[in-house]
Amino acid sequence: MRYSPRPPISSSTRPCGLSRTQRIALGGIDFVPDLSGALYVPEFDTLIVADLHLEKASSIARRGVHLPPYDTRATLAQLAVAIEASNPRRLIFLGDSFHDNDAGSRIAQADVEKLAALLVDREAIWIVGNHDPVPPADLCTRLAGHVLLGSVLLRHAPGPLEPGLHEIAGHLHPAAAVAQRGHSIRCKCFIGDARRLVMPAFGSFTGGLSISAEPFVALFPSGDYAVWMLGSRAVHRFPAKRVY
Amino acid sequence: MTAMMLAPPLLPPLFQDWFASRGWAPRPHQLALLDHAARGDNVLLISPTGGGKTLAGFLPSLIELAKPHQRAGIHTLYVSPLKALAVDIARNLEAPVAEMNLPITIETRTGDTPHSRRKRQREKPPDILITTPEQLSLLVADAHAAHVLASLKNVILDELHSLVTSKRGVLLSLALTRIEAHAPASRRVGLSATVADPDALRAWLAPHGGASDRAPLVLGNAGAPPHIRILKSVERVPWAGHSSLYAIPEIYAEIGKAKMTLVFVNTRSQAEMVFQSLWNANEDNLPIALHHGSLDVGQRRKVEAAMAAGKLRAVVCTSTLDLGIDWGDVDLVIHVGAPKGSSRLLQRIGRSNHRLDEPSQALLVPSNRFEVLECEAALQAATALAQDTQYPFVLKFDVLAQHILGRACAGPFKPDELFAEVTRAWTYRNLSREDFDACIDFVATGGYALRAYERYAKLKAQPDGSLRLSHPSIAQQYRLNIGTIVEEEMLKVRLASVKKRLGKRLVTGGRVLGELEEWFLSQLAVGDTFLFAGEILRFEGLDEFGALATRSKSSEPAIPSYQGGKFPLSTYLAERVREMLGNPKSWPSLPPQVRDWLSMQRYKSLVPSAQQMLVETFPRGHYHYLVAYPFEGRLAHQTLGMLLTRRLERWGLQPLGFVASEYALVVWTVRDLSLMISAGRLDLDRLFDEDMMGDDLDAWLAESNLMKRTFRNAAIIAGLIERRWPGKEKTGRQVTVNSDLIYDVLRSHEPQHILLRAAWDDAADGLIDAYRLSAMLRRIRGQIVHRALDQVSPLSVPVMLEIGRESIYGEAHDALLAEAADQLIDEAMRLV
């Protein structure tokens, strides 16, 4: 699937969930990080979210570990806030939207209706991930392996890039920490350089993988990257040397 | 004939001869226990260390088992809080058994016992089994428990005073109800050090609703009172801080004079620091060792063996050596830093000189001026053998949940019967049926209002109303998650070797030095130096097994691992300190510097009486400070600080921050507080009103990291989150969801969930000292005295010095993130 840019929207007031100060530029396109971990693309009026892992709790419950069965509800509530902030025409789910292929059989009817209500009058594209190679057919009508926004390739897992292409992916659940005054503060984050960006996991039961971990080292071998950490009130940008 | 008449009738000739061959005579409390055994009583023995307590506990069993007997099951269970103690006790017991040639089998069962031996113990139970509380829970959760326990006569619970004030004790109390069900004729023998309130222990020991609701008490004879001194340093006692480094030369001199010294400190980092400094001062090359819980087990065992062999002159240690075994001939105990509680001090002093008739020798080394007062108070309390009052833990829902699952592992059960059984434990006597059912529901399906997990239930109802495990694999899960001790997430630290190849540093891990908290290690950057295992190490990075470090040549560690006191000042000692302050007649016993300090305070401000709480306000620099002196310990003060700043903020007084110490609390603002108070715009009685313990506390607590930590612990104990098993994460067999995320979701969707209630109770009880704080607020009602000053008062200096050392307002992580980001901007904008 490929999209071309459309004329920029002229909006004077910015919704509150979107960062007021941070912009992430990739392939000549401006992306606005949202506090929730979503990424808004004004030029395409598109909101990108990665790794919702809906029905993760019920998936684990099958093994007899009974985590609170409210993760789907909480994730969708968070998604509602992010959607309200940017009111996008298009939503792109970056894969692992469902924790497993059977999630559709366990998801509560109320949550199905909530999701449907969020998607009314919006185009929703579901990129498949390793957790949901076959997402529930009744909920996800438009599936894709990847999506191109200009020169920016959206896909679930980061991978080798052809020259001229840029990439936004999820899959890795990045999280970074800053040490300040003897306190170590760790949050989910975006991590990126001039060529690629990895998005934080959006789901309420999704944890984080330290950006010092092997996959990130392999992805950013020069070590020259930045992170955008999701605080509780603002998105904060840090250069690589300041975080771990 | 006459000799026979005089001999105690309960002690058979074989045992009389054995005592005589040792040159001993049975002690009165040992005979009293025999007497109680003959009557089948539960009994509590309170006796100081070295009083032949363990033998007293075992004697009735040994006498009974001396007769020829059929081995049908375990006769006596002995439960010790420490694994090492269990092994040691077994060894000590072998001596009389061998010397009297008794037909008794003794075995131990700890976490280290191999599976094959456990299996054998199940098939051929020993007469005496020595074990730990966790292993006891596993034992009763076994389907074969009935067979093994059917002929049980005695359960001996050692160090009961230390067990009951923890969740381990709560779990143990539940295991005892199961034992009672299997062996109704068995009796319990509690062995305890001296405690302030023996009645609580007596009630704890007896089955609730039984024949008598308190076990009879037997007192061992007290030993000679300890001889305690406070170091009267020629050096100046520092105003603040916890390192006590000023006193190192004097401590070293004391070690030189004694045969074998134990140097107790309160935290691991203190231990490292004191050890390091002692080595720097060690001109005579005295063999001095280090012992704390983070060190590798092998290394600890080596130190213990060297102690026992008399090869050491001193060991710097933490609470790891508080309990248990006699390791060698300790003739001096030095306590660095204030002991924080009278009972802890007495226990630690008891580590020296295990002969009852000689006084133990102890030296207290205060690390700052307030601690001089505290040491003085502790000395007076310890000399009077006065103990702190510590209340046994009761009614923990997370522990009950673990017990319920354990019960199901042993076989199907009826909830009505289990409820009746559980409430036989004194700890659960007030458990409501509603809460019990909630715990059952939690174990079965998570206990959520949204009943989403019925089909994945762990417990399934049978037609006869009983519940049984839905799958045998759950028993496996239970066994892996048993216990109530939740460790901080720890990483192994290994000594690494570094090779240079092609200009790159190749780091390979070697021997394990010990374990450190993950939060501490995650703060280090490669090249940072820190103190650990008695050495200054250079951090070399993390690999899949943990942290790597090399020996560093630098003399100062760059990253201090400062942790404030681990133990809060006990209520009892706090009261004594307040009394001492308020009574200038007692000051002459204090060192001159401290006396001058207090006199100066009296001249410049006021020294409050024992009932009063002093509040001082003064300007300094750009800010205005309010210092209050409640003397209730750091935890209570931290909570008070949170609540006060919230209230001040609401009143528009713009508090900027606060710092709490063991004794005082300082809050600073931009507004002139003295002026506000004199103008009647700030009412101190209202500021410290007890009503802050309501909504404000709830609101703050819900957001706080403390609460998240207690929730994690409760969730692990209750079995909601599985313990992390190193190595398993990688294979993906263990799916872990961060407990903070679970907490957030649960709190917003089901705030009354049983686990949140459990966590709140834990936090209020322990981590934030809410109960103590509210008692304090009641105490100071109408007793607040205020002094508006022009400048810092002498008494406020120690807490003022803490500002900047650890200055953080609330849990404002975003503020810190923003600050970190701003610093970068500053750096970038600075003109070189």
PDB file of C-alpha atoms in Angstrom, chain B residues 245-422:
ATOM      1  CA  LEU B 245      34.522   7.245  59.447  1.00  0.00           C
ATOM      2  CA  TYR B 246      35.738   9.750  62.030  1.00  0.00           C
ATOM      3  CA  ALA B 247      35.960   6.932  64.545  1.00  0.00           C
ATOM      4  CA  ILE B 248      37.894   4.398  62.470  1.00  0.00           C
ATOM      5  CA  PRO B 249      41.225   4.784  64.318  1.00  0.00           C
ATOM      6  CA  GLU B 250      39.465   4.263  67.636  1.00  0.00           C
ATOM      7  CA  ILE B 251      37.487   1.280  66.346  1.00  0.00           C
ATOM      8  CA  TYR B 252      40.713  -0.188  65.022  1.00  0.00           C
ATOM      9  CA  ALA B 253      42.405   0.277  68.401  1.00  0.00           C
ATOM     10  CA  GLU B 254      39.505  -1.538  70.117  1.00  0.00           C
ATOM     11  CA  ILE B 255      39.784  -4.426  67.658  1.00  0.00           C
ATOM     12  CA  GLY B 256      43.486  -4.612  68.474  1.00  0.00           C
ATOM     13  CA  LYS B 257      42.705  -4.987  72.155  1.00  0.00           C
ATOM     14  CA  ALA B 258      40.064  -7.708  71.815  1.00  0.00           C
ATOM     15  CA  LYS B 259      40.427 -11.339  70.795  1.00  0.00           C
ATOM     16  CA  MET B 260      37.573 -11.364  68.336  1.00  0.00           C
ATOM     17  CA  THR B 261      35.289  -8.453  67.484  1.00  0.00           C
ATOM     18  CA  LEU B 262      32.006  -8.294  65.609  1.00  0.00           C
ATOM     19  CA  VAL B 263      31.491  -4.864  64.049  1.00  0.00           C
ATOM     20  CA  PHE B 264      27.767  -4.455  63.377  1.00  0.00           C
ATOM     21  CA  VAL B 265      26.470  -1.819  60.968  1.00  0.00           C
ATOM     22  CA  ASN B 266      22.954  -1.154  59.698  1.00  0.00           C
ATOM     23  CA  THR B 267      23.337  -1.263  55.914  1.00  0.00           C
ATOM     24  CA  ARG B 268      25.394  -3.027  53.328  1.00  0.00           C
ATOM     25  CA  SER B 269      26.941   0.185  52.037  1.00  0.00           C
ATOM     26  CA  GLN B 270      27.988   1.126  55.560  1.00  0.00           C
ATOM     27  CA  ALA B 271      29.571  -2.292  55.948  1.00  0.00           C
ATOM     28  CA  GLU B 272      31.558  -1.836  52.759  1.00  0.00           C
ATOM     29  CA  MET B 273      32.679   1.622  53.784  1.00  0.00           C
ATOM     30  CA  VAL B 274      33.721   0.705  57.325  1.00  0.00           C
ATOM     31  CA  PHE B 275      35.506  -2.416  56.089  1.00  0.00           C
ATOM     32  CA  GLN B 276      37.413  -0.452  53.471  1.00  0.00           C
ATOM     33  CA  SER B 277      38.476   2.203  55.973  1.00  0.00           C
ATOM     34  CA  LEU B 278      39.545  -0.384  58.526  1.00  0.00           C
ATOM     35  CA  TRP B 279      41.788  -1.974  55.941  1.00  0.00           C
ATOM     36  CA  ASN B 280      43.312   1.369  55.105  1.00  0.00           C
ATOM     37  CA  ALA B 281      44.097   1.781  58.789  1.00  0.00           C
ATOM     38  CA  ASN B 282      45.251  -1.813  59.212  1.00  0.00           C
ATOM     39  CA  GLU B 283      48.951  -1.269  59.910  1.00  0.00           C
ATOM     40  CA  ASP B 284      49.299  -4.500  61.849  1.00  0.00           C
ATOM     41  CA  ASN B 285      47.644  -6.534  59.100  1.00  0.00           C
ATOM     42  CA  LEU B 286      44.987  -7.925  61.435  1.00  0.00           C
ATOM     43  CA  PRO B 287      42.765 -10.529  59.764  1.00  0.00           C
ATOM     44  CA  ILE B 288      39.525  -8.547  59.324  1.00  0.00           C
ATOM     45  CA  ALA B 289      36.683  -9.869  57.181  1.00  0.00           C
ATOM     46  CA  LEU B 290      33.389  -8.687  55.741  1.00  0.00           C
ATOM     47  CA  HIS B 291      30.010 -10.417  55.920  1.00  0.00           C
ATOM     48  CA  HIS B 292      26.749  -9.208  54.414  1.00  0.00           C
ATOM     49  CA  GLY B 293      23.777 -10.633  52.564  1.00  0.00           C
ATOM     50  CA  SER B 294      24.856  -9.518  49.091  1.00  0.00           C
ATOM     51  CA  LEU B 295      28.132 -11.397  49.175  1.00  0.00           C
ATOM     52  CA  ASP B 296      28.384 -14.703  47.420  1.00  0.00           C
ATOM     53  CA  VAL B 297      27.289 -17.584  49.644  1.00  0.00           C
ATOM     54  CA  GLY B 298      30.605 -19.367  49.222  1.00  0.00           C
ATOM     55  CA  GLN B 299      32.476 -16.315  50.387  1.00  0.00           C
ATOM     56  CA  ARG B 300      30.185 -15.922  53.401  1.00  0.00           C
ATOM     57  CA  ARG B 301      30.675 -19.558  54.363  1.00  0.00           C
ATOM     58  CA  LYS B 302      34.433 -19.059  54.175  1.00  0.00           C
ATOM     59  CA  VAL B 303      34.250 -16.121  56.569  1.00  0.00           C
ATOM     60  CA  GLU B 304      32.052 -18.114  58.948  1.00  0.00           C
ATOM     61  CA  ALA B 305      34.451 -21.058  58.891  1.00  0.00           C
ATOM     62  CA  ALA B 306      37.425 -18.783  59.544  1.00  0.00           C
ATOM     63  CA  MET B 307      35.545 -17.238  62.467  1.00  0.00           C
ATOM     64  CA  ALA B 308      34.720 -20.601  63.946  1.00  0.00           C
ATOM     65  CA  ALA B 309      38.356 -21.651  63.591  1.00  0.00           C
ATOM     66  CA  GLY B 310      39.448 -18.523  65.428  1.00  0.00           C
ATOM     67  CA  LYS B 311      41.427 -17.261  62.465  1.00  0.00           C
ATOM     68  CA  LEU B 312      39.876 -13.791  62.402  1.00  0.00           C
ATOM     69  CA  ARG B 313      40.227 -10.803  64.682  1.00  0.00           C
ATOM     70  CA  ALA B 314      37.172  -8.906  63.432  1.00  0.00           C
ATOM     71  CA  VAL B 315      34.211  -9.244  61.093  1.00  0.00           C
ATOM     72  CA  VAL B 316      32.305  -6.246  59.762  1.00  0.00           C
ATOM     73  CA  CYS B 317      28.731  -7.443  59.318  1.00  0.00           C
ATOM     74  CA  THR B 318      25.085  -6.517  58.867  1.00  0.00           C
ATOM     75  CA  SER B 319      21.990  -8.223  60.201  1.00  0.00           C
ATOM     76  CA  THR B 320      23.156 -11.422  58.458  1.00  0.00           C
ATOM     77  CA  LEU B 321      24.931 -12.312  61.695  1.00  0.00           C
ATOM     78  CA  ASP B 322      22.091 -11.138  63.974  1.00  0.00           C
ATOM     79  CA  LEU B 323      20.642 -14.560  64.507  1.00  0.00           C
ATOM     80  CA  GLY B 324      21.867 -17.962  65.015  1.00  0.00           C
ATOM     81  CA  ILE B 325      25.011 -19.844  65.176  1.00  0.00           C
ATOM     82  CA  ASP B 326      27.913 -19.525  67.544  1.00  0.00           C
ATOM     83  CA  TRP B 327      30.793 -18.633  65.372  1.00  0.00           C
ATOM     84  CA  GLY B 328      33.827 -18.588  67.533  1.00  0.00           C
ATOM     85  CA  ASP B 329      34.778 -16.716  70.629  1.00  0.00           C
ATOM     86  CA  VAL B 330      33.483 -13.212  70.152  1.00  0.00           C
ATOM     87  CA  ASP B 331      34.485 -11.094  73.111  1.00  0.00           C
ATOM     88  CA  LEU B 332      33.530  -7.638  71.834  1.00  0.00           C
ATOM     89  CA  VAL B 333      30.615  -6.283  69.828  1.00  0.00           C
ATOM     90  CA  ILE B 334      31.046  -2.867  68.281  1.00  0.00           C
ATOM     91  CA  HIS B 335      27.907  -1.237  66.964  1.00  0.00           C
ATOM     92  CA  VAL B 336      28.653   1.426  64.368  1.00  0.00           C
ATOM     93  CA  GLY B 337      25.761   3.851  64.012  1.00  0.00           C
ATOM     94  CA  ALA B 338      22.813   3.922  66.347  1.00  0.00           C
ATOM     95  CA  PRO B 339      21.189   0.520  66.890  1.00  0.00           C
ATOM     96  CA  LYS B 340      17.709   2.015  66.202  1.00  0.00           C
ATOM     97  CA  GLY B 341      16.044  -0.285  68.692  1.00  0.00           C
ATOM     98  CA  SER B 342      16.753  -1.693  72.104  1.00  0.00           C
ATOM     99  CA  SER B 343      15.842  -5.271  71.170  1.00  0.00           C
ATOM    100  CA  ARG B 344      18.147  -5.306  68.168  1.00  0.00           C
ATOM    101  CA  LEU B 345      20.975  -3.989  70.299  1.00  0.00           C
ATOM    102  CA  LEU B 346      20.438  -6.655  72.952  1.00  0.00           C
ATOM    103  CA  GLN B 347      20.286  -9.365  70.323  1.00  0.00           C
ATOM    104  CA  ARG B 348      23.500  -8.174  68.732  1.00  0.00           C
ATOM    105  CA  ILE B 349      25.287  -7.761  72.019  1.00  0.00           C
ATOM    106  CA  GLY B 350      24.250 -11.305  72.821  1.00  0.00           C
ATOM    107  CA  ARG B 351      26.512 -12.424  69.981  1.00  0.00           C
ATOM    108  CA  SER B 352      29.482 -11.861  72.243  1.00  0.00           C
ATOM    109  CA  ASN B 353      30.360 -14.109  75.093  1.00  0.00           C
ATOM    110  CA  HIS B 354      27.917 -16.956  75.016  1.00  0.00           C
ATOM    111  CA  ARG B 355      28.686 -17.838  78.589  1.00  0.00           C
ATOM    112  CA  LEU B 356      25.788 -16.563  80.642  1.00  0.00           C
ATOM    113  CA  ASP B 357      27.627 -15.733  83.817  1.00  0.00           C
ATOM    114  CA  GLU B 358      30.037 -13.286  82.200  1.00  0.00           C
ATOM    115  CA  PRO B 359      28.825  -9.917  80.971  1.00  0.00           C
ATOM    116  CA  SER B 360      28.920  -9.279  77.223  1.00  0.00           C
ATOM    117  CA  GLN B 361      31.112  -6.402  76.158  1.00  0.00           C
ATOM    118  CA  ALA B 362      29.779  -3.845  73.718  1.00  0.00           C
ATOM    119  CA  LEU B 363      30.848  -0.502  72.326  1.00  0.00           C
ATOM    120  CA  LEU B 364      28.455   1.895  70.582  1.00  0.00           C
ATOM    121  CA  VAL B 365      29.854   4.267  67.975  1.00  0.00           C
ATOM    122  CA  PRO B 366      27.402   7.070  67.165  1.00  0.00           C
ATOM    123  CA  SER B 367      27.862   8.408  63.643  1.00  0.00           C
ATOM    124  CA  ASN B 368      26.373  11.851  64.268  1.00  0.00           C
ATOM    125  CA  ARG B 369      25.207  14.068  67.100  1.00  0.00           C
ATOM    126  CA  PHE B 370      21.641  12.892  67.196  1.00  0.00           C
ATOM    127  CA  GLU B 371      22.911   9.354  67.262  1.00  0.00           C
ATOM    128  CA  VAL B 372      24.849  10.206  70.412  1.00  0.00           C
ATOM    129  CA  LEU B 373      21.467  10.831  72.047  1.00  0.00           C
ATOM    130  CA  GLU B 374      20.070   7.689  70.508  1.00  0.00           C
ATOM    131  CA  CYS B 375      23.019   5.575  71.628  1.00  0.00           C
ATOM    132  CA  GLU B 376      22.690   6.970  75.116  1.00  0.00           C
ATOM    133  CA  ALA B 377      18.992   6.068  75.120  1.00  0.00           C
ATOM    134  CA  ALA B 378      19.750   2.609  73.755  1.00  0.00           C
ATOM    135  CA  LEU B 379      22.423   2.097  76.393  1.00  0.00           C
ATOM    136  CA  GLN B 380      20.016   2.981  79.190  1.00  0.00           C
ATOM    137  CA  ALA B 381      17.324   0.746  77.703  1.00  0.00           C
ATOM    138  CA  ALA B 382      19.700  -2.153  77.164  1.00  0.00           C
ATOM    139  CA  THR B 383      21.183  -1.859  80.626  1.00  0.00           C
ATOM    140  CA  ALA B 384      17.664  -2.070  82.002  1.00  0.00           C
ATOM    141  CA  LEU B 385      17.110  -4.990  79.568  1.00  0.00           C
ATOM    142  CA  ALA B 386      14.093  -3.091  78.258  1.00  0.00           C
ATOM    143  CA  GLN B 387      12.759  -4.322  74.919  1.00  0.00           C
ATOM    144  CA  ASP B 388      10.946  -2.587  72.091  1.00  0.00           C
ATOM    145  CA  THR B 389       7.377  -3.646  71.640  1.00  0.00           C
ATOM    146  CA  GLN B 390       6.973  -5.420  68.334  1.00  0.00           C
ATOM    147  CA  TYR B 391       3.640  -6.703  67.236  1.00  0.00           C
ATOM    148  CA  PRO B 392       3.200  -9.996  65.434  1.00  0.00           C
ATOM    149  CA  PHE B 393       1.938  -9.655  61.874  1.00  0.00           C
ATOM    150  CA  VAL B 394      -1.676 -10.726  61.443  1.00  0.00           C
ATOM    151  CA  LEU B 395      -4.203 -11.247  58.667  1.00  0.00           C
ATOM    152  CA  LYS B 396      -2.233 -11.021  55.461  1.00  0.00           C
ATOM    153  CA  PHE B 397      -4.434 -11.805  52.481  1.00  0.00           C
ATOM    154  CA  ASP B 398      -1.536 -12.554  50.160  1.00  0.00           C
ATOM    155  CA  VAL B 399      -0.153 -15.139  52.560  1.00  0.00           C
ATOM    156  CA  LEU B 400      -3.602 -16.658  53.003  1.00  0.00           C
ATOM    157  CA  ALA B 401      -3.940 -16.962  49.225  1.00  0.00           C
ATOM    158  CA  GLN B 402      -0.649 -18.835  49.092  1.00  0.00           C
ATOM    159  CA  HIS B 403      -1.810 -21.129  51.876  1.00  0.00           C
ATOM    160  CA  ILE B 404      -5.121 -21.842  50.146  1.00  0.00           C
ATOM    161  CA  LEU B 405      -3.337 -22.920  46.991  1.00  0.00           C
ATOM    162  CA  GLY B 406      -1.018 -25.074  49.091  1.00  0.00           C
ATOM    163  CA  ARG B 407      -4.052 -26.636  50.737  1.00  0.00           C
ATOM    164  CA  ALA B 408      -5.467 -27.490  47.327  1.00  0.00           C
ATOM    165  CA  CYS B 409      -2.143 -29.054  46.316  1.00  0.00           C
ATOM    166  CA  ALA B 410      -2.497 -31.516  49.200  1.00  0.00           C
ATOM    167  CA  GLY B 411      -5.909 -32.632  47.913  1.00  0.00           C
ATOM    168  CA  PRO B 412      -9.537 -31.470  47.519  1.00  0.00           C
ATOM    169  CA  PHE B 413     -10.913 -29.442  50.422  1.00  0.00           C
ATOM    170  CA  LYS B 414     -14.206 -27.945  51.585  1.00  0.00           C
ATOM    171  CA  PRO B 415     -14.111 -24.174  52.031  1.00  0.00           C
ATOM    172  CA  ASP B 416     -16.164 -24.331  55.237  1.00  0.00           C
ATOM    173  CA  GLU B 417     -13.669 -26.687  56.816  1.00  0.00           C
ATOM    174  CA  LEU B 418     -10.672 -24.701  55.674  1.00  0.00           C
ATOM    175  CA  PHE B 419     -12.197 -21.509  57.071  1.00  0.00           C
ATOM    176  CA  ALA B 420     -12.676 -23.170  60.446  1.00  0.00           C
ATOM    177  CA  GLU B 421      -9.112 -24.464  60.322  1.00  0.00           C
ATOM    178  CA  VAL B 422      -7.501 -21.190  59.266  1.00  0.00           C
TER     179      VAL B 422
END
